[in-house]
Short mmCIF file of C-alpha atoms in Angstrom, two decimals:
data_model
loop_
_atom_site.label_atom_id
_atom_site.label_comp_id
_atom_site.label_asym_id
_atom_site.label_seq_id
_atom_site.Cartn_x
_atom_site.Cartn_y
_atom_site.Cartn_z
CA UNK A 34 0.00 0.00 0.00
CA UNK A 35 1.32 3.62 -1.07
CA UNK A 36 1.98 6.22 1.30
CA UNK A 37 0.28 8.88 1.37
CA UNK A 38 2.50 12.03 0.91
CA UNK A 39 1.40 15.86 2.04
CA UNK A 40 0.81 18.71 0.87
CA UNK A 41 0.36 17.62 -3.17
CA UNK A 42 2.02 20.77 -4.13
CA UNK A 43 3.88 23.98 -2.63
CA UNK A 44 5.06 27.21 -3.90
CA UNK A 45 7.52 28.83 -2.46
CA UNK A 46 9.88 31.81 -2.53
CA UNK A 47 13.21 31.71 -2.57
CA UNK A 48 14.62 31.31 0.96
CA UNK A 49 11.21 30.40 2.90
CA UNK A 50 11.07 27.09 4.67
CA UNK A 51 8.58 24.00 3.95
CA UNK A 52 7.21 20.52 5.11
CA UNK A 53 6.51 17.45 3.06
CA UNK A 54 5.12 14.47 5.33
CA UNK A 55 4.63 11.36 4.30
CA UNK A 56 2.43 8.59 6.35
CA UNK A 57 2.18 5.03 6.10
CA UNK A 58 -0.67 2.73 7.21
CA UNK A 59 2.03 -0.27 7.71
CA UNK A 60 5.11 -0.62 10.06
CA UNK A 61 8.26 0.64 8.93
CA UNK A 62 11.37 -0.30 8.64
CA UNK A 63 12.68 2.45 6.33
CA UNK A 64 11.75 5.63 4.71
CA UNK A 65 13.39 6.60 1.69
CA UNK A 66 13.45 10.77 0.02
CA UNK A 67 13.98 11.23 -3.58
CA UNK A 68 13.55 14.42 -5.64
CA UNK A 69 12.93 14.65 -9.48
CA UNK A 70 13.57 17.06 -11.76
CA UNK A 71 10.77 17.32 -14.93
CA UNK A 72 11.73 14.77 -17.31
CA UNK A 73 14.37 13.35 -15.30
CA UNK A 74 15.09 10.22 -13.01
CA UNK A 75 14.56 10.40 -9.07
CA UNK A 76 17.89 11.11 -7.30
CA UNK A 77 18.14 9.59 -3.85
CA UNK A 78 18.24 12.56 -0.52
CA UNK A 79 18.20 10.18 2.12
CA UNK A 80 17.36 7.41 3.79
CA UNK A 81 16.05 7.05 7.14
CA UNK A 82 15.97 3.62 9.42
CA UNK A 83 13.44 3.05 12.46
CA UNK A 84 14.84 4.67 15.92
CA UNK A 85 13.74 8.00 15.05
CA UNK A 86 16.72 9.06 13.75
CA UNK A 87 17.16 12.53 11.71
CA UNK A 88 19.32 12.82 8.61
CA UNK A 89 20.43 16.30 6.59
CA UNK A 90 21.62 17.08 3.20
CA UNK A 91 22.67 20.46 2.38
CA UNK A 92 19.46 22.18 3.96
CA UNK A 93 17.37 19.63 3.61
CA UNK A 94 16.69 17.51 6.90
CA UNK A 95 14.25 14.83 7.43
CA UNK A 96 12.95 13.00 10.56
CA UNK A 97 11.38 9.35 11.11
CA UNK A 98 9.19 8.53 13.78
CA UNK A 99 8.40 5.09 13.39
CA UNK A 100 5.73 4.34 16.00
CA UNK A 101 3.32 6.86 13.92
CA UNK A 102 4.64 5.75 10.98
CA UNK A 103 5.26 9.11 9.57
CA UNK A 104 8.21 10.52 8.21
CA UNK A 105 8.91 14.52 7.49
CA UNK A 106 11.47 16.42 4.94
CA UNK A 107 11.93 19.95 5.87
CA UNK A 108 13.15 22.30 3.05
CA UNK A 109 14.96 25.17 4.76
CA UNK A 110 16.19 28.48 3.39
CA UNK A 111 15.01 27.09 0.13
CA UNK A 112 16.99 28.01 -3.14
CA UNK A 113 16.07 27.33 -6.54
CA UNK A 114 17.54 24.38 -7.20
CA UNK A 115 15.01 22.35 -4.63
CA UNK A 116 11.63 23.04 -7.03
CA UNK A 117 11.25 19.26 -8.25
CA UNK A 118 9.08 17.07 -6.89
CA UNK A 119 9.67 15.10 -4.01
CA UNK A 120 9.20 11.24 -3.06
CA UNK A 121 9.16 9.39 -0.26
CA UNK A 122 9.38 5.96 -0.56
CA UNK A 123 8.72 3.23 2.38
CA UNK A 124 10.22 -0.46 3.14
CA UNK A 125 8.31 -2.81 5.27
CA UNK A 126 9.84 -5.67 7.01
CA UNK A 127 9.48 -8.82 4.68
CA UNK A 128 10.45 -12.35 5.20
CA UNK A 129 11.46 -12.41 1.60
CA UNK A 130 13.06 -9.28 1.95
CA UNK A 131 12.22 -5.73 1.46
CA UNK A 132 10.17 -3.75 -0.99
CA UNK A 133 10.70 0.01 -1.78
CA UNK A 134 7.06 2.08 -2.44
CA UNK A 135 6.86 5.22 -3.28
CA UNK A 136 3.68 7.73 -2.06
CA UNK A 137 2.19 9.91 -4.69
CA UNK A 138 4.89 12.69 -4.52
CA UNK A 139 4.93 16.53 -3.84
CA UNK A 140 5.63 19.08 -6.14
CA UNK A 141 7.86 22.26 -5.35
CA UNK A 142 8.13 25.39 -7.30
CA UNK A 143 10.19 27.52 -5.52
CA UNK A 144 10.08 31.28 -6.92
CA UNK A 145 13.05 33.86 -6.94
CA UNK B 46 31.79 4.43 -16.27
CA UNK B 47 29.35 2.14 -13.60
CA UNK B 48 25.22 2.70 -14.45
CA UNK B 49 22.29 1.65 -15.48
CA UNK B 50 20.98 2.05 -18.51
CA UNK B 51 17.75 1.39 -19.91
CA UNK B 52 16.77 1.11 -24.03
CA UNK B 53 14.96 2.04 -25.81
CA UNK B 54 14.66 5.91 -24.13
CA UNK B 55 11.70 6.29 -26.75
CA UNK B 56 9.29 3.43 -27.76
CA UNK B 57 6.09 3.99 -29.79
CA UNK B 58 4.13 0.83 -30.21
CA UNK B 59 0.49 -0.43 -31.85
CA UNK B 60 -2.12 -1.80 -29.62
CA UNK B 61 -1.65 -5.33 -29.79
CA UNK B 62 1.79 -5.67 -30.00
CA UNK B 63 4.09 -6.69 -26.81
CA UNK B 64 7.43 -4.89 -26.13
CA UNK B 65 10.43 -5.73 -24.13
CA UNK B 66 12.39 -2.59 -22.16
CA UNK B 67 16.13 -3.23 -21.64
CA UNK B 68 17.53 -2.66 -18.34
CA UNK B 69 21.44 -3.31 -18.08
CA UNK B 70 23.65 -2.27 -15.02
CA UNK B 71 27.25 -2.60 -13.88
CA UNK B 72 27.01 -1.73 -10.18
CA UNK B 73 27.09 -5.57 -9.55
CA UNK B 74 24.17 -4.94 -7.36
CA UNK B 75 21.14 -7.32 -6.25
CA UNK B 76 18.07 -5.87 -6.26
CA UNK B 77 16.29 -4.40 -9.70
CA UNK B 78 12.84 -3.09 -9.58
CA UNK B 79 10.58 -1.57 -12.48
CA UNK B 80 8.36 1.25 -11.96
CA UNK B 81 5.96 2.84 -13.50
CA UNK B 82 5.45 6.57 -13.51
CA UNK B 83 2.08 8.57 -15.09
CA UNK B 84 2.21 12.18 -16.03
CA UNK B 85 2.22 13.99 -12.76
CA UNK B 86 1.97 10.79 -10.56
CA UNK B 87 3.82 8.93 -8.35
CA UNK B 88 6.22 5.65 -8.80
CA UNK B 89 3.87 2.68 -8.89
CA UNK B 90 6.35 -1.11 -8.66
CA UNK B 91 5.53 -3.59 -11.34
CA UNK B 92 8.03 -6.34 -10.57
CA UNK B 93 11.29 -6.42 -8.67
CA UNK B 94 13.96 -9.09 -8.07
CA UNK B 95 16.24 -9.78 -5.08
CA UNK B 96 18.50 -12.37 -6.95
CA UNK B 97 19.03 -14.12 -10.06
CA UNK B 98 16.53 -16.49 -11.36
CA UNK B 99 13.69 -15.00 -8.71
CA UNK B 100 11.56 -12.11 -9.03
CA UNK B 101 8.21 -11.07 -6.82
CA UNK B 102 5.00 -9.27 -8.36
CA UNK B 103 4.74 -5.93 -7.40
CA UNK B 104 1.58 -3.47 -7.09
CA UNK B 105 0.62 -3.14 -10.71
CA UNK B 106 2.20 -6.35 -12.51
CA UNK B 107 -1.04 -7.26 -14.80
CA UNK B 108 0.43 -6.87 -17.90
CA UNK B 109 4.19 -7.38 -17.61
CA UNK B 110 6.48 -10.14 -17.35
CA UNK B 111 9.68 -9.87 -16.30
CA UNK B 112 12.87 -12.25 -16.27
CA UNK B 113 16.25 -12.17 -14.32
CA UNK B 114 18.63 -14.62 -15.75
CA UNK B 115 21.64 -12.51 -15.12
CA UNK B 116 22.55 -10.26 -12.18
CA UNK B 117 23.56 -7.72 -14.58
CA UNK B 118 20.34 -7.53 -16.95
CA UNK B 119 16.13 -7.34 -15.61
CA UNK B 120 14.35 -6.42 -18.67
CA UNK B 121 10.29 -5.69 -18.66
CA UNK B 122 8.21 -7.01 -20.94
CA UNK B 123 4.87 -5.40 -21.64
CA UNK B 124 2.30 -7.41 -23.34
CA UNK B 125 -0.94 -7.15 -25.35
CA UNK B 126 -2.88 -7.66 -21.85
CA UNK B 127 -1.85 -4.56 -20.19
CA UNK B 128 -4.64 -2.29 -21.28
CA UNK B 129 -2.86 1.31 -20.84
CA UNK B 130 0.85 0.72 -21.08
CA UNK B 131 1.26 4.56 -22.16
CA UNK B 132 3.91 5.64 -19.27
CA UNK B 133 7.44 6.54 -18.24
CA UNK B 134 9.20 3.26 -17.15
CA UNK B 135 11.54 3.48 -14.37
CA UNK B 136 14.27 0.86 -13.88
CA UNK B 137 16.35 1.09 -10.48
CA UNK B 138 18.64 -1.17 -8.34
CA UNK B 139 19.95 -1.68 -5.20
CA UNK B 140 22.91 -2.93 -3.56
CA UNK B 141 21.97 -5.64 -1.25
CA UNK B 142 18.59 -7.72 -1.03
CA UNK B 143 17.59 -5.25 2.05
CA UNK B 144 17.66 -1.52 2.75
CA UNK B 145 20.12 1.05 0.57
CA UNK B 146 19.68 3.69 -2.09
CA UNK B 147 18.22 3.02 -5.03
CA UNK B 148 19.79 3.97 -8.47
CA UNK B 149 17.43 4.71 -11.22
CA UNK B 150 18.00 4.72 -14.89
CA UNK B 151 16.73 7.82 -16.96
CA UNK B 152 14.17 5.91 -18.29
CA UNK B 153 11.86 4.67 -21.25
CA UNK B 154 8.96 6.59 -22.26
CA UNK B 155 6.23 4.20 -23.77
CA UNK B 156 3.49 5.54 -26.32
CA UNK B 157 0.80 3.16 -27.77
CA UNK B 158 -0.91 4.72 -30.79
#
């Protein structure tokens, strides 16, 4: 089952902060954050493991809290090279081993 | 250089007619996975594979077969049965069998006329 990922879309101006959630209905084990440019393939952010941990790239941050089953990518002091659209993408524990899926995506547009 | 790459990166196609997407990588990694991707949607898993010579359905495999008879090489089938195969295919792996990045491929795009 997909997450479900939140808000569908933000616009933003350059330098202003934002929060994409994503929740799943199932356990985690992992979440995974990818962005995509228009036309191009997803490139991987981060990944995130159950314990809650938090995990940064350049300005971008993310959190995991695995007993809600949510995870959160925070966009700070954004610059115009984070519009894309962003994935998250969730692993649950499998005895045949893990499966990545990815929730419906957000899009960012952020403006000079 | 070490990739993935995925042929044809255009692919036009008659109802009817089945077509097979390449997906070749030389990361020497595990996992491969196929998605699919609609305009302005998400990434929706057809099949994926953990090892050679095994391969689990994903959420949307009506329509596709798949085969893994190499480590290096997962290509996707998409036959006659799949009823809207118009879509940008998405082929990624993964180093081990368990958690770790994905790499994706840039991509086929798939148009049935």
């Amino acid at each position: 089952q997909q997450p479900v990922q939140s808000p569908q879309a933000v616009i933003l101006r350059e330098g202003e902060d934002a929060v994409i959630n994503c929740s799943s209905s199932k356990a985690l084990y992992s979440v995974h954050w990818y962005r995509q440019k228009h036309g191009e393939a997803p490139v991987f952010l981060m990944i995130l493991l159950k314990g809650g941990e938090q995990k940064g790239h350049e300005k971008i941050s993310a959190s995991f809290n695995e007993k809600k089953q949510q995870s959160s990518l925070y966009l700070t002091a954004s610059q115009l090279s984070y519009s894309g659209t962003y994935f998250c993408g969730t692993e649950t524990l499998k005895a045949a081993g893990n499966k990545l899926t990815f929730g419906g995506g957000t899009r960012v547009l952020v403006k000079p | 250089d070490g990739g993935i790459t995925q042929s044809p990166k255009y692919l036009f196609r008659k109802e009817g007619q089945n077509v097979t997407l390449s997906c070749e990588q030389n990361l020497n990694h595990d996992a491969m996975y196929w998605y699919r991707q609609d305009p302005g949607q998400g990434l929706r898993l057809i099949y994926y594979s953990q090892i050679v010579n095994d391969f689990q359905k994903g959420d949307i495999a009506e329509g596709y077969s798949v085969s893994r008879e190499k480590k290096e090489s997962f290509p996707l089938t998409v036959t006659s049965a799949q009823k809207n195969p118009t879509a940008f295919y998405l082929c990624a792996t993964q180093q081990g069998a368990g958690t770790g990045e994905l790499f994706f491929g840039e991509g086929s795009r798939l148009t049935v006329l």
